[in-house]
């Protein structure tokens, strides 16, 4: 592998590992050391590990995708370092204007450059608003995860609602939580398994919970990622995109 042939690919992998606030250029590749790469990988792997969000399938799916991307970036950078040192590749230590990236803005630590530039086609599948904004390049990955966590925190806990409705008491809730933490089960699933709630009660609690959280798009407006007008336009684009996807998919054939 030559330095020039894969330089952009290595820089992209370094961006995945080191985040948006590190100034990346040929000079960076010249002084990059295995210990620094390993430390960055461990931190990013910890941040993106799906186990951080037990029971949250939507967030876990996104985390898994980025966890694998981090692992791939780590392997690529390690291979680059091994070949760089073995071949004695030299990198210029002078920073010229055409070699370096401009440092990213620091107004918000997680406002990284979105992974999708928005200029290419969006993959042909139906989206919810958060994943569509990410696919369209309107927000970055960290912003999407922040928004999903924020939305989750708006929801009233299932156990608390069941207590207010007189379906469970405090002692029973603690018992469910204890067994749930041991077996990584969702609260409602564990309550049904223990015979403390019926499936219908759990569905009612979950419907109530979903009806109380705020819309995901509000987060991006509140935090200044998008204006209300930009969000409205992107929502309309998403509806049009999803309609085309469903139209092209056609009616599903029932299994005989």
Coordinates of N, CA and C in Angstrom, one line a residue:
X1 N 0.9 -1.2 0.0 CA 0.0 0.0 0.0 C 0.9 1.2 0.0
X2 N 0.7 2.1 -0.9 CA 1.4 3.4 -0.9 C 0.6 4.4 -0.1
X3 N 1.4 5.4 0.3 CA 0.8 6.5 1.2 C -0.2 7.2 0.4
X4 N 0.1 7.6 -0.9 CA -0.8 8.5 -1.6 C -2.0 7.7 -2.1
X5 N -1.9 6.4 -2.4 CA -3.0 5.7 -2.9 C -4.2 5.6 -1.9
X6 N -3.9 5.4 -0.6 CA -4.9 5.2 0.4 C -5.0 6.3 1.4
X7 N -4.4 7.4 1.1 CA -4.3 8.5 2.1 C -5.7 9.0 2.5
X8 N -6.6 9.2 1.5 CA -8.0 9.6 1.8 C -8.7 8.6 2.7
X9 N -8.5 7.4 2.3 CA -9.2 6.3 3.0 C -8.8 6.2 4.5
X10 N -7.5 6.4 4.7 CA -6.9 6.4 6.1 C -7.4 7.6 6.8
X11 N -7.4 8.8 6.2 CA -7.9 10.0 6.9 C -9.4 9.8 7.3
X12 N -10.2 9.2 6.4 CA -11.6 8.9 6.7 C -11.7 8.0 7.9
X13 N -10.9 7.0 8.0 CA -10.9 6.1 9.1 C -10.5 6.8 10.4
X14 N -9.5 7.7 10.3 CA -9.1 8.4 11.4 C -10.2 9.4 11.9
X15 N -10.9 9.9 11.0 CA -12.1 10.7 11.4 C -13.1 9.9 12.2
X16 N -13.3 8.7 11.8 CA -14.2 7.8 12.5 C -13.7 7.6 13.9
X17 N -12.4 7.4 14.1 CA -11.8 7.0 15.4 C -11.7 8.3 16.3
X18 N -11.2 9.4 15.7 CA -10.8 10.5 16.5 C -11.9 11.6 16.6
X19 N -13.0 11.5 15.8 CA -14.0 12.4 15.9 C -13.8 13.7 15.1
X20 N -14.8 14.6 15.1 CA -14.8 15.7 14.2 C -13.9 16.9 14.6
X21 N -13.4 16.9 15.9 CA -12.6 18.0 16.4 C -11.1 17.9 16.2
X22 N -10.6 16.8 15.6 CA -9.2 16.6 15.4 C -8.8 17.0 14.0
X23 N -7.8 17.8 14.0 CA -7.3 18.3 12.7 C -6.5 17.2 12.0
X24 N -7.0 16.8 10.8 CA -6.4 15.6 10.1 C -5.8 16.1 8.8
X25 N -4.5 15.7 8.6 CA -3.8 16.0 7.4 C -2.7 15.0 7.3
X26 N -1.8 15.2 6.3 CA -0.6 14.3 6.1 C 0.3 14.4 7.3
X27 N 0.4 15.5 7.9 CA 1.2 15.7 9.1 C 0.7 14.8 10.2
X28 N -0.6 14.7 10.4 CA -1.2 13.9 11.4 C -0.8 12.4 11.2
X29 N -0.9 12.0 9.9 CA -0.5 10.6 9.6 C 0.9 10.3 9.9
X30 N 1.7 11.3 9.8 CA 3.2 11.2 10.0 C 3.5 10.9 11.4
X31 N 2.8 11.6 12.4 CA 3.2 11.4 13.8 C 2.2 10.5 14.5
X32 N 1.2 9.9 13.8 CA 0.3 9.0 14.4 C 0.9 7.8 15.0
X33 N 0.6 7.4 16.3 CA 1.2 6.3 16.9 C 0.2 5.3 17.4
X34 N 0.6 4.0 17.4 CA -0.3 2.9 17.8 C -1.0 3.1 19.1
X35 N -0.3 3.7 20.1 CA -1.0 3.9 21.4 C -2.1 4.9 21.3
X36 N -2.0 5.9 20.5 CA -3.0 6.9 20.4 C -4.2 6.3 19.6
X37 N -3.9 5.5 18.6 CA -5.0 4.9 17.8 C -5.8 3.9 18.7
X38 N -5.0 3.1 19.5 CA -5.7 2.2 20.4 C -6.6 2.9 21.4
X39 N -6.1 4.0 22.0 CA -6.9 4.7 23.0 C -8.1 5.3 22.4
X40 N -8.0 5.8 21.1 CA -9.2 6.4 20.5 C -10.2 5.3 20.1
X41 N -9.7 4.1 19.7 CA -10.6 3.0 19.4 C -11.3 2.6 20.6
X42 N -10.7 2.4 21.7 CA -11.4 2.0 22.9 C -12.5 3.0 23.4
X43 N -12.1 4.2 23.2 CA -13.1 5.2 23.6 C -14.3 5.2 22.7
X44 N -14.1 5.1 21.4 CA -15.2 5.1 20.4 C -16.0 3.8 20.5
X45 N -15.3 2.7 20.7 CA -16.0 1.4 20.8 C -16.9 1.5 22.0
X46 N -16.5 2.1 23.1 CA -17.3 2.2 24.3 C -18.5 3.1 24.0
X47 N -18.3 4.2 23.3 CA -19.4 5.1 23.0 C -20.4 4.5 22.1
X48 N -20.0 3.6 21.1 CA -20.9 3.1 20.1 C -21.4 1.7 20.4
X49 N -21.0 1.1 21.5 CA -21.4 -0.3 21.8 C -22.9 -0.4 22.0
X50 N -23.5 -1.4 21.3 CA -25.0 -1.5 21.4 C -25.5 -1.8 22.8
X51 N -24.7 -2.4 23.7 CA -25.1 -2.7 25.0 C -25.3 -1.5 25.9
X52 N -25.0 -0.3 25.4 CA -25.2 0.9 26.2 C -26.7 1.2 26.3
X53 N -27.5 0.6 25.4 CA -28.9 0.9 25.4 C -29.7 -0.4 25.4
X54 N -29.7 -1.2 26.5 CA -30.5 -2.4 26.6 C -32.0 -2.2 26.4
X55 N -32.6 -3.0 25.6 CA -34.0 -2.9 25.4 C -34.4 -1.9 24.4
X56 N -33.5 -1.0 23.9 CA -33.9 0.0 22.9 C -33.4 -0.5 21.5
X57 N -34.2 -1.2 20.8 CA -33.8 -1.9 19.6 C -33.5 -0.9 18.5
X58 N -34.2 0.2 18.4 CA -33.9 1.2 17.3 C -32.5 1.8 17.6
X59 N -32.2 2.2 18.8 CA -30.9 2.8 19.1 C -29.8 1.7 18.9
X60 N -30.1 0.5 19.4 CA -29.1 -0.5 19.3 C -28.7 -0.8 17.9
X61 N -29.7 -0.8 17.0 CA -29.4 -1.1 15.6 C -28.4 0.0 15.0
X62 N -28.7 1.2 15.3 CA -27.8 2.3 14.9 C -26.4 2.2 15.5
X63 N -26.4 1.9 16.8 CA -25.1 1.7 17.5 C -24.3 0.5 16.9
X64 N -25.0 -0.6 16.6 CA -24.3 -1.7 16.0 C -23.6 -1.3 14.7
X65 N -24.3 -0.6 13.9 CA -23.7 -0.2 12.6 C -22.5 0.7 12.8
X66 N -22.5 1.6 13.7 CA -21.4 2.4 13.9 C -20.3 1.7 14.7
X67 N -20.7 0.8 15.6 CA -19.7 0.0 16.3 C -18.8 -0.8 15.3
X68 N -19.5 -1.4 14.3 CA -18.8 -2.1 13.3 C -17.9 -1.2 12.4
X69 N -18.4 0.0 12.1 CA -17.6 1.0 11.4 C -16.4 1.4 12.1
X70 N -16.5 1.6 13.5 CA -15.3 1.9 14.3 C -14.3 0.8 14.3
X71 N -14.8 -0.4 14.4 CA -13.9 -1.6 14.4 C -13.1 -1.7 13.0
X72 N -13.9 -1.5 11.9 CA -13.3 -1.5 10.6 C -12.2 -0.4 10.4
X73 N -12.6 0.8 10.9 CA -11.6 1.9 10.9 C -10.3 1.6 11.7
X74 N -10.5 1.0 12.8 CA -9.4 0.6 13.6 C -8.4 -0.4 12.9
X75 N -9.0 -1.4 12.3 CA -8.3 -2.4 11.5 C -7.5 -1.7 10.4
X76 N -8.2 -0.8 9.7 CA -7.6 -0.1 8.6 C -6.4 0.7 9.0
X77 N -6.6 1.5 10.1 CA -5.5 2.4 10.5 C -4.3 1.6 11.1
X78 N -4.6 0.5 11.8 CA -3.5 -0.4 12.2 C -2.7 -0.9 11.1
X79 N -3.4 -1.4 10.0 CA -2.7 -1.9 8.8 C -1.9 -0.8 8.2
X80 N -2.4 0.4 8.2 CA -1.7 1.5 7.6 C -0.4 1.8 8.4
X81 N -0.5 1.8 9.7 CA 0.7 2.1 10.6 C 1.7 1.0 10.4
X82 N 1.3 -0.3 10.3 CA 2.3 -1.3 10.1 C 3.0 -1.2 8.8
X83 N 2.3 -0.9 7.7 CA 2.9 -0.8 6.4 C 3.7 0.5 6.3
X84 N 3.2 1.6 7.0 CA 4.0 2.8 7.0 C 5.4 2.6 7.7
X85 N 5.4 2.0 8.8 CA 6.6 1.8 9.5 C 7.5 0.8 8.9
X86 N 6.9 -0.2 8.3 CA 7.7 -1.3 7.6 C 8.4 -0.7 6.4
X87 N 7.6 0.1 5.6 CA 8.2 0.6 4.4 C 9.0 1.9 4.5
X88 N 8.9 2.5 5.8 CA 9.6 3.7 6.0 C 9.0 4.9 5.2
X89 N 7.6 4.9 5.1 CA 7.0 6.0 4.3 C 7.2 7.3 5.1
X90 N 7.4 8.3 4.3 CA 7.6 9.6 4.9 C 6.4 10.5 4.6
X91 N 6.1 11.3 5.5 CA 5.0 12.3 5.3 C 5.5 13.7 5.6
X92 N 5.1 14.6 4.8 CA 5.6 16.0 5.0 C 5.1 16.5 6.4
X93 N 5.9 17.2 7.1 CA 5.5 17.7 8.4 C 5.1 19.2 8.3
X94 N 5.2 19.8 7.0 CA 4.8 21.1 6.8 C 3.3 21.2 6.4
X95 N 2.6 22.1 7.0 CA 1.2 22.1 6.7 C 0.9 23.2 5.7
X96 N 0.6 22.8 4.5 CA 0.3 23.8 3.4 C -1.2 23.9 3.3
X97 N -1.7 24.9 2.7 CA -3.1 25.2 2.6 C -3.8 24.1 1.9
X98 N -3.2 23.5 0.8 CA -3.9 22.5 0.1 C -3.8 21.1 0.7
X99 N -3.0 20.9 1.7 CA -2.9 19.6 2.4 C -3.8 19.5 3.6
X100 N -4.2 20.5 4.2 CA -4.8 20.4 5.5 C -6.3 20.6 5.4
X101 N -7.0 20.0 6.4 CA -8.4 20.3 6.6 C -8.5 21.6 7.4
X102 N -9.6 22.3 7.2 CA -9.9 23.4 8.1 C -10.5 22.8 9.4
X103 N -10.1 23.3 10.5 CA -10.6 22.8 11.8 C -12.1 23.0 11.8
X104 N -12.8 22.0 12.4 CA -14.3 22.1 12.4 C -14.7 23.2 13.4
X105 N -15.9 23.7 13.3 CA -16.4 24.6 14.3 C -16.6 24.0 15.6
X106 N -16.5 24.7 16.7 CA -16.5 24.2 18.0 C -17.8 24.6 18.8
X107 N -18.8 25.1 18.1 CA -20.0 25.6 18.7 C -20.7 24.4 19.4
X108 N -20.6 23.2 18.9 CA -21.2 22.1 19.5 C -20.3 20.9 19.4
X109 N -19.9 20.2 20.5 CA -18.9 19.1 20.4 C -19.4 17.9 19.5
X110 N -20.7 17.8 19.3 CA -21.1 16.6 18.5 C -21.7 16.9 17.2
X111 N -21.5 18.2 16.7 CA -22.0 18.5 15.4 C -21.0 18.2 14.4
X112 N -20.7 16.9 14.2 CA -19.8 16.5 13.2 C -20.3 16.6 11.8
X113 N -19.5 16.6 10.8 CA -19.9 16.6 9.4 C -20.7 15.3 9.2
X114 N -21.9 15.4 8.7 CA -22.7 14.2 8.4 C -22.0 13.2 7.5
X115 N -22.3 12.0 7.7 CA -21.6 10.9 6.9 C -22.1 11.0 5.5
X116 N -23.3 11.4 5.2 CA -23.9 11.4 3.9 C -23.9 12.9 3.4
X117 N -23.3 13.2 2.3 CA -23.2 14.6 1.8 C -24.5 15.2 1.4
X118 N -25.5 14.3 1.1 CA -26.8 14.8 0.7 C -26.9 15.0 -0.8
X119 N -25.7 14.8 -1.5 CA -25.7 15.0 -3.0 C -26.0 13.7 -3.7
X120 N -25.8 12.6 -3.1 CA -26.0 11.3 -3.7 C -27.4 10.8 -3.4
X121 N -27.8 9.7 -4.1 CA -29.2 9.2 -3.8 C -29.3 8.6 -2.4
X122 N -30.4 8.8 -1.8 CA -30.7 8.2 -0.5 C -31.1 6.7 -0.7
X123 N -30.6 5.8 0.0 CA -31.0 4.4 -0.2 C -32.5 4.2 -0.2
X124 N -32.9 3.3 -1.1 CA -34.4 3.1 -1.4 C -35.0 2.2 -0.4
X125 N -35.3 2.8 0.8 CA -36.1 2.1 1.8 C -36.9 3.1 2.6
X126 N -37.9 2.7 3.3 CA -38.7 3.6 4.1 C -37.9 4.1 5.3
X127 N -38.1 5.3 5.7 CA -37.4 5.9 6.9 C -38.4 6.5 7.9
X128 N -37.9 6.5 9.1 CA -38.5 7.4 10.1 C -37.7 8.7 10.1
X129 N -38.2 9.7 10.8 CA -37.6 11.0 10.6 C -36.2 11.1 11.0
X130 N -35.8 10.5 12.1 CA -34.4 10.6 12.5 C -33.4 10.0 11.5
X131 N -33.7 8.8 11.1 CA -32.8 8.1 10.2 C -32.8 8.7 8.8
X132 N -34.0 9.3 8.4 CA -34.0 10.0 7.2 C -33.1 11.3 7.2
X133 N -33.2 12.0 8.3 CA -32.3 13.2 8.4 C -30.9 12.9 8.3
X134 N -30.5 11.7 8.9 CA -29.1 11.3 8.9 C -28.8 10.8 7.5
X135 N -29.6 10.1 6.8 CA -29.3 9.6 5.5 C -29.2 10.7 4.5
X136 N -30.0 11.8 4.7 CA -30.0 12.9 3.8 C -28.9 13.9 4.1
X137 N -28.1 13.6 5.1 CA -26.9 14.5 5.4 C -27.3 15.7 6.2
X138 N -28.5 15.8 6.8 CA -28.9 17.0 7.5 C -28.4 17.0 8.9
X139 N -28.1 15.9 9.5 CA -27.6 15.8 10.8 C -26.5 14.7 10.8
X140 N -25.7 14.7 11.9 CA -24.6 13.7 12.0 C -25.1 12.6 13.0
X141 N -24.3 11.5 13.1 CA -24.7 10.4 13.9 C -24.9 10.7 15.3
X142 N -23.9 11.5 15.9 CA -24.0 11.8 17.3 C -25.3 12.6 17.6
X143 N -25.7 13.5 16.7 CA -26.9 14.2 16.9 C -28.1 13.3 16.9
X144 N -28.1 12.3 16.0 CA -29.2 11.3 16.0 C -29.3 10.5 17.3
X145 N -28.2 10.1 17.8 CA -28.2 9.3 19.0 C -28.7 10.2 20.2
X146 N -28.2 11.4 20.2 CA -28.6 12.4 21.3 C -30.1 12.6 21.2
X147 N -30.7 12.7 20.0 CA -32.1 12.9 19.9 C -32.9 11.7 20.4
X148 N -32.5 10.5 20.0 CA -33.2 9.3 20.4 C -33.1 9.2 21.9
X149 N -32.0 9.4 22.5 CA -31.9 9.4 24.0 C -32.8 10.4 24.6
X150 N -32.8 11.6 24.1 CA -33.6 12.7 24.6 C -35.1 12.3 24.5
X151 N -35.5 11.8 23.4 CA -36.9 11.4 23.2 C -37.3 10.3 24.2
X152 N -36.4 9.3 24.4 CA -36.6 8.2 25.4 C -36.8 8.8 26.8
X153 N -36.1 9.8 27.1 CA -36.2 10.4 28.5 C -37.5 11.2 28.7
X154 N -38.2 11.5 27.6 CA -39.4 12.2 27.7 C -40.6 11.3 28.1
X155 N -40.3 10.0 27.9 CA -41.4 9.0 28.1 C -41.6 8.7 29.6
X156 N -42.8 8.7 30.1 CA -43.0 8.2 31.5 C -42.6 6.8 31.6
X157 N -41.9 6.4 32.7 CA -41.6 5.0 32.8 C -42.8 4.1 32.9
X158 N -42.8 2.9 32.3 CA -43.9 2.0 32.3 C -44.3 1.7 33.7
X159 N -43.3 1.4 34.6 CA -43.6 1.0 36.0 C -44.3 2.1 36.7
X160 N -43.9 3.4 36.5 CA -44.5 4.5 37.2 C -46.0 4.7 36.8
X161 N -46.2 4.5 35.5 CA -47.6 4.6 35.0 C -48.5 3.5 35.6
X162 N -47.9 2.3 35.6 CA -48.7 1.2 36.2 C -49.0 1.4 37.6
X163 N -48.1 2.0 38.4 CA -48.3 2.3 39.8 C -49.4 3.4 39.9
X164 N -49.4 4.4 39.1 CA -50.4 5.5 39.2 C -51.8 5.0 38.8
X165 N -51.8 4.0 37.9 CA -53.1 3.4 37.5 C -53.6 2.3 38.5
X166 N -52.8 2.0 39.5 CA -53.2 1.0 40.5 C -52.9 -0.4 40.1
X167 N -52.1 -0.6 39.0 CA -51.9 -2.0 38.6 C -50.7 -2.7 39.3
X168 N -49.8 -1.9 39.8 CA -48.6 -2.4 40.5 C -48.3 -1.5 41.7
X169 N -47.7 -2.1 42.7 CA -47.2 -1.2 43.9 C -45.7 -1.1 43.8
X170 N -45.2 -0.3 44.7 CA -43.7 0.0 44.7 C -42.9 -1.3 44.9
X171 N -43.3 -2.1 45.8 CA -42.5 -3.3 46.1 C -42.5 -4.2 44.9
X172 N -43.6 -4.4 44.2 CA -43.7 -5.2 43.0 C -42.8 -4.7 41.9
X173 N -42.8 -3.3 41.7 CA -42.0 -2.7 40.7 C -40.6 -3.0 41.0
X174 N -40.1 -2.9 42.2 CA -38.7 -3.1 42.6 C -38.4 -4.6 42.3
X175 N -39.3 -5.5 42.5 CA -39.0 -6.9 42.2 C -38.9 -7.2 40.7
X176 N -39.7 -6.5 39.9 CA -39.6 -6.7 38.5 C -38.3 -6.1 38.0
X177 N -37.9 -4.9 38.5 CA -36.7 -4.3 38.1 C -35.5 -5.1 38.5
X178 N -35.5 -5.8 39.6 CA -34.4 -6.6 40.0 C -34.2 -7.8 39.1
X179 N -35.3 -8.5 38.7 CA -35.2 -9.6 37.8 C -34.9 -9.1 36.4
X180 N -35.4 -8.0 36.0 CA -35.1 -7.5 34.7 C -33.6 -7.2 34.5
X181 N -33.0 -6.6 35.6 CA -31.6 -6.2 35.4 C -30.7 -7.4 35.3
X182 N -31.2 -8.5 36.0 CA -30.4 -9.7 35.9 C -30.5 -10.4 34.5
X183 N -31.6 -10.3 33.9 CA -31.8 -11.0 32.6 C -32.0 -10.1 31.4
X184 N -31.8 -8.8 31.6 CA -31.8 -7.9 30.5 C -33.1 -7.9 29.7
X185 N -34.2 -8.1 30.5 CA -35.5 -8.1 29.8 C -36.2 -6.7 30.0
X186 N -37.1 -6.4 29.0 CA -37.8 -5.2 29.2 C -38.8 -5.3 30.3
X187 N -39.1 -4.2 30.9 CA -40.0 -4.2 32.1 C -41.3 -4.9 31.8
X188 N -42.0 -4.5 30.7 CA -43.3 -5.1 30.4 C -43.2 -6.6 30.2
X189 N -42.2 -7.0 29.4 CA -42.0 -8.5 29.2 C -41.8 -9.3 30.5
X190 N -41.0 -8.7 31.3 CA -40.7 -9.4 32.6 C -41.9 -9.4 33.5
X191 N -42.7 -8.4 33.5 CA -43.9 -8.3 34.3 C -44.9 -9.4 33.8
X192 N -45.0 -9.5 32.5 CA -45.9 -10.6 32.0 C -45.4 -12.0 32.3
X193 N -44.1 -12.1 32.2 CA -43.5 -13.4 32.5 C -43.7 -13.8 33.9
X194 N -43.7 -12.8 34.8 CA -43.9 -13.1 36.2 C -45.4 -13.1 36.6
X195 N -46.2 -12.9 35.7 CA -47.7 -13.0 35.9 C -48.2 -11.8 36.7
X196 N -47.5 -10.7 36.6 CA -47.9 -9.5 37.3 C -48.7 -8.5 36.5
X197 N -48.6 -8.6 35.2 CA -49.3 -7.8 34.2 C -49.8 -8.7 33.1
X198 N -50.9 -8.3 32.4 CA -51.3 -9.1 31.3 C -50.7 -8.5 30.0
X199 N -50.6 -9.2 28.9 CA -50.2 -8.6 27.7 C -51.0 -7.4 27.2
X200 N -52.3 -7.4 27.5 CA -53.1 -6.2 27.1 C -52.7 -5.0 28.0
X201 N -52.5 -5.2 29.2 CA -52.0 -4.1 30.1 C -50.7 -3.5 29.6
X202 N -49.8 -4.4 29.2 CA -48.5 -3.9 28.8 C -48.6 -3.1 27.5
X203 N -49.5 -3.6 26.5 CA -49.7 -2.9 25.3 C -50.3 -1.5 25.6
X204 N -51.2 -1.5 26.5 CA -51.8 -0.2 26.9 C -50.8 0.8 27.5
X205 N -49.9 0.3 28.4 CA -48.9 1.1 29.0 C -47.9 1.6 27.9
X206 N -47.6 0.8 27.0 CA -46.6 1.2 25.9 C -47.2 2.2 25.0
X207 N -48.5 2.1 24.7 CA -49.2 3.0 23.9 C -49.2 4.4 24.6
X208 N -49.6 4.4 25.9 CA -49.6 5.6 26.7 C -48.2 6.2 26.7
X209 N -47.2 5.4 26.8 CA -45.8 5.9 26.9 C -45.4 6.6 25.6
X210 N -45.7 5.9 24.5 CA -45.3 6.5 23.2 C -46.1 7.8 22.9
X211 N -47.3 7.9 23.4 CA -48.2 9.1 23.1 C -47.7 10.3 23.9
X212 N -46.8 10.1 24.9 CA -46.4 11.2 25.8 C -45.0 11.7 25.4
X213 N -44.2 11.0 24.6 CA -42.9 11.6 24.3 C -43.1 12.6 23.1
X214 N -42.1 13.5 23.1 CA -42.1 14.6 22.1 C -41.6 14.1 20.8
X215 N -42.0 14.8 19.7 CA -41.6 14.4 18.4 C -40.1 14.6 18.3
X216 N -39.4 13.6 17.6 CA -38.0 13.6 17.5 C -37.5 14.9 16.8
X217 N -38.2 15.4 15.8 CA -37.7 16.6 15.0 C -37.6 17.8 15.9
X218 N -38.4 17.9 17.0 CA -38.3 19.0 17.9 C -36.9 19.2 18.5
X219 N -36.3 18.1 18.7 CA -34.9 18.2 19.3 C -34.0 18.9 18.4
X220 N -34.0 18.6 17.1 CA -33.0 19.2 16.2 C -33.3 20.7 16.0
X221 N -34.6 21.1 16.2 CA -34.9 22.6 16.1 C -34.5 23.2 17.4
X222 N -34.8 22.6 18.6 CA -34.4 23.2 19.9 C -32.9 23.4 20.0
X223 N -32.2 22.4 19.5 CA -30.7 22.4 19.7 C -30.0 23.2 18.5
X224 N -30.8 23.7 17.6 CA -30.2 24.6 16.6 C -29.6 23.8 15.4
X225 N -29.8 22.5 15.3 CA -29.3 21.8 14.1 C -30.0 22.2 12.9
X226 N -31.4 22.4 13.0 CA -32.2 22.8 11.9 C -33.2 23.9 12.3
X227 N -33.6 24.7 11.3 CA -34.7 25.6 11.6 C -36.0 24.9 11.4
X228 N -37.1 25.5 11.9 CA -38.4 24.8 11.8 C -38.7 24.7 10.3
X229 N -38.4 25.7 9.5 CA -38.7 25.6 8.1 C -37.9 24.5 7.4
X230 N -36.6 24.3 7.8 CA -35.8 23.3 7.2 C -36.4 21.9 7.6
X231 N -36.8 21.8 8.8 CA -37.3 20.5 9.3 C -38.6 20.2 8.5
X232 N -39.5 21.2 8.4 CA -40.7 20.9 7.7 C -40.5 20.5 6.2
X233 N -39.5 21.1 5.6 CA -39.2 20.7 4.2 C -38.6 19.3 4.1
X234 N -37.8 19.0 5.1 CA -37.2 17.6 5.1 C -38.3 16.6 5.4
X235 N -39.2 16.9 6.3 CA -40.3 16.0 6.6 C -41.1 15.7 5.3
X236 N -41.4 16.7 4.5 CA -42.1 16.6 3.3 C -41.3 15.7 2.3
X237 N -40.0 15.9 2.2 CA -39.2 15.1 1.4 C -39.2 13.7 1.8
X238 N -39.2 13.4 3.1 CA -39.2 12.1 3.6 C -40.6 11.4 3.2
X239 N -41.7 12.1 3.4 CA -43.0 11.5 3.0 C -43.0 11.2 1.5
X240 N -42.4 12.0 0.7 CA -42.4 11.8 -0.7 C -41.5 10.6 -1.0
X241 N -40.3 10.5 -0.4 CA -39.4 9.4 -0.5 C -40.1 8.1 -0.1
X242 N -40.7 8.0 1.0 CA -41.4 6.8 1.5 C -42.5 6.4 0.6
X243 N -43.2 7.4 0.1 CA -44.3 7.1 -0.8 C -43.8 6.4 -2.1
X244 N -42.7 6.9 -2.6 CA -42.1 6.3 -3.8 C -41.6 4.9 -3.5
X245 N -41.0 4.7 -2.3 CA -40.5 3.3 -2.0 C -41.7 2.4 -1.9
X246 N -42.8 2.8 -1.3 CA -44.0 1.9 -1.2 C -44.6 1.6 -2.5
X247 N -44.6 2.6 -3.4 CA -45.1 2.5 -4.7 C -44.3 1.5 -5.6
X248 N -43.0 1.6 -5.5 CA -42.2 0.7 -6.2 C -42.2 -0.7 -5.7
X249 N -42.4 -0.8 -4.4 CA -42.4 -2.2 -3.8 C -43.7 -2.9 -4.2
X250 N -44.8 -2.2 -4.4 CA -46.0 -2.8 -4.9 C -46.7 -3.6 -3.8
X251 N -47.8 -4.2 -4.0 CA -48.5 -5.0 -3.0 C -47.8 -6.3 -2.8
X252 N -47.7 -6.6 -1.5 CA -47.1 -7.9 -1.1 C -48.0 -9.1 -1.5
X253 N -47.3 -10.1 -2.0 CA -48.1 -11.3 -2.3 C -48.2 -12.2 -1.0
X254 N -49.4 -12.6 -0.8 CA -49.6 -13.5 0.4 C -49.1 -14.8 0.1
X255 N -48.5 -15.4 1.1 CA -47.9 -16.8 1.0 C -49.1 -17.8 0.8
X256 N -48.9 -18.7 -0.1 CA -50.0 -19.7 -0.4 C -49.8 -20.9 0.6

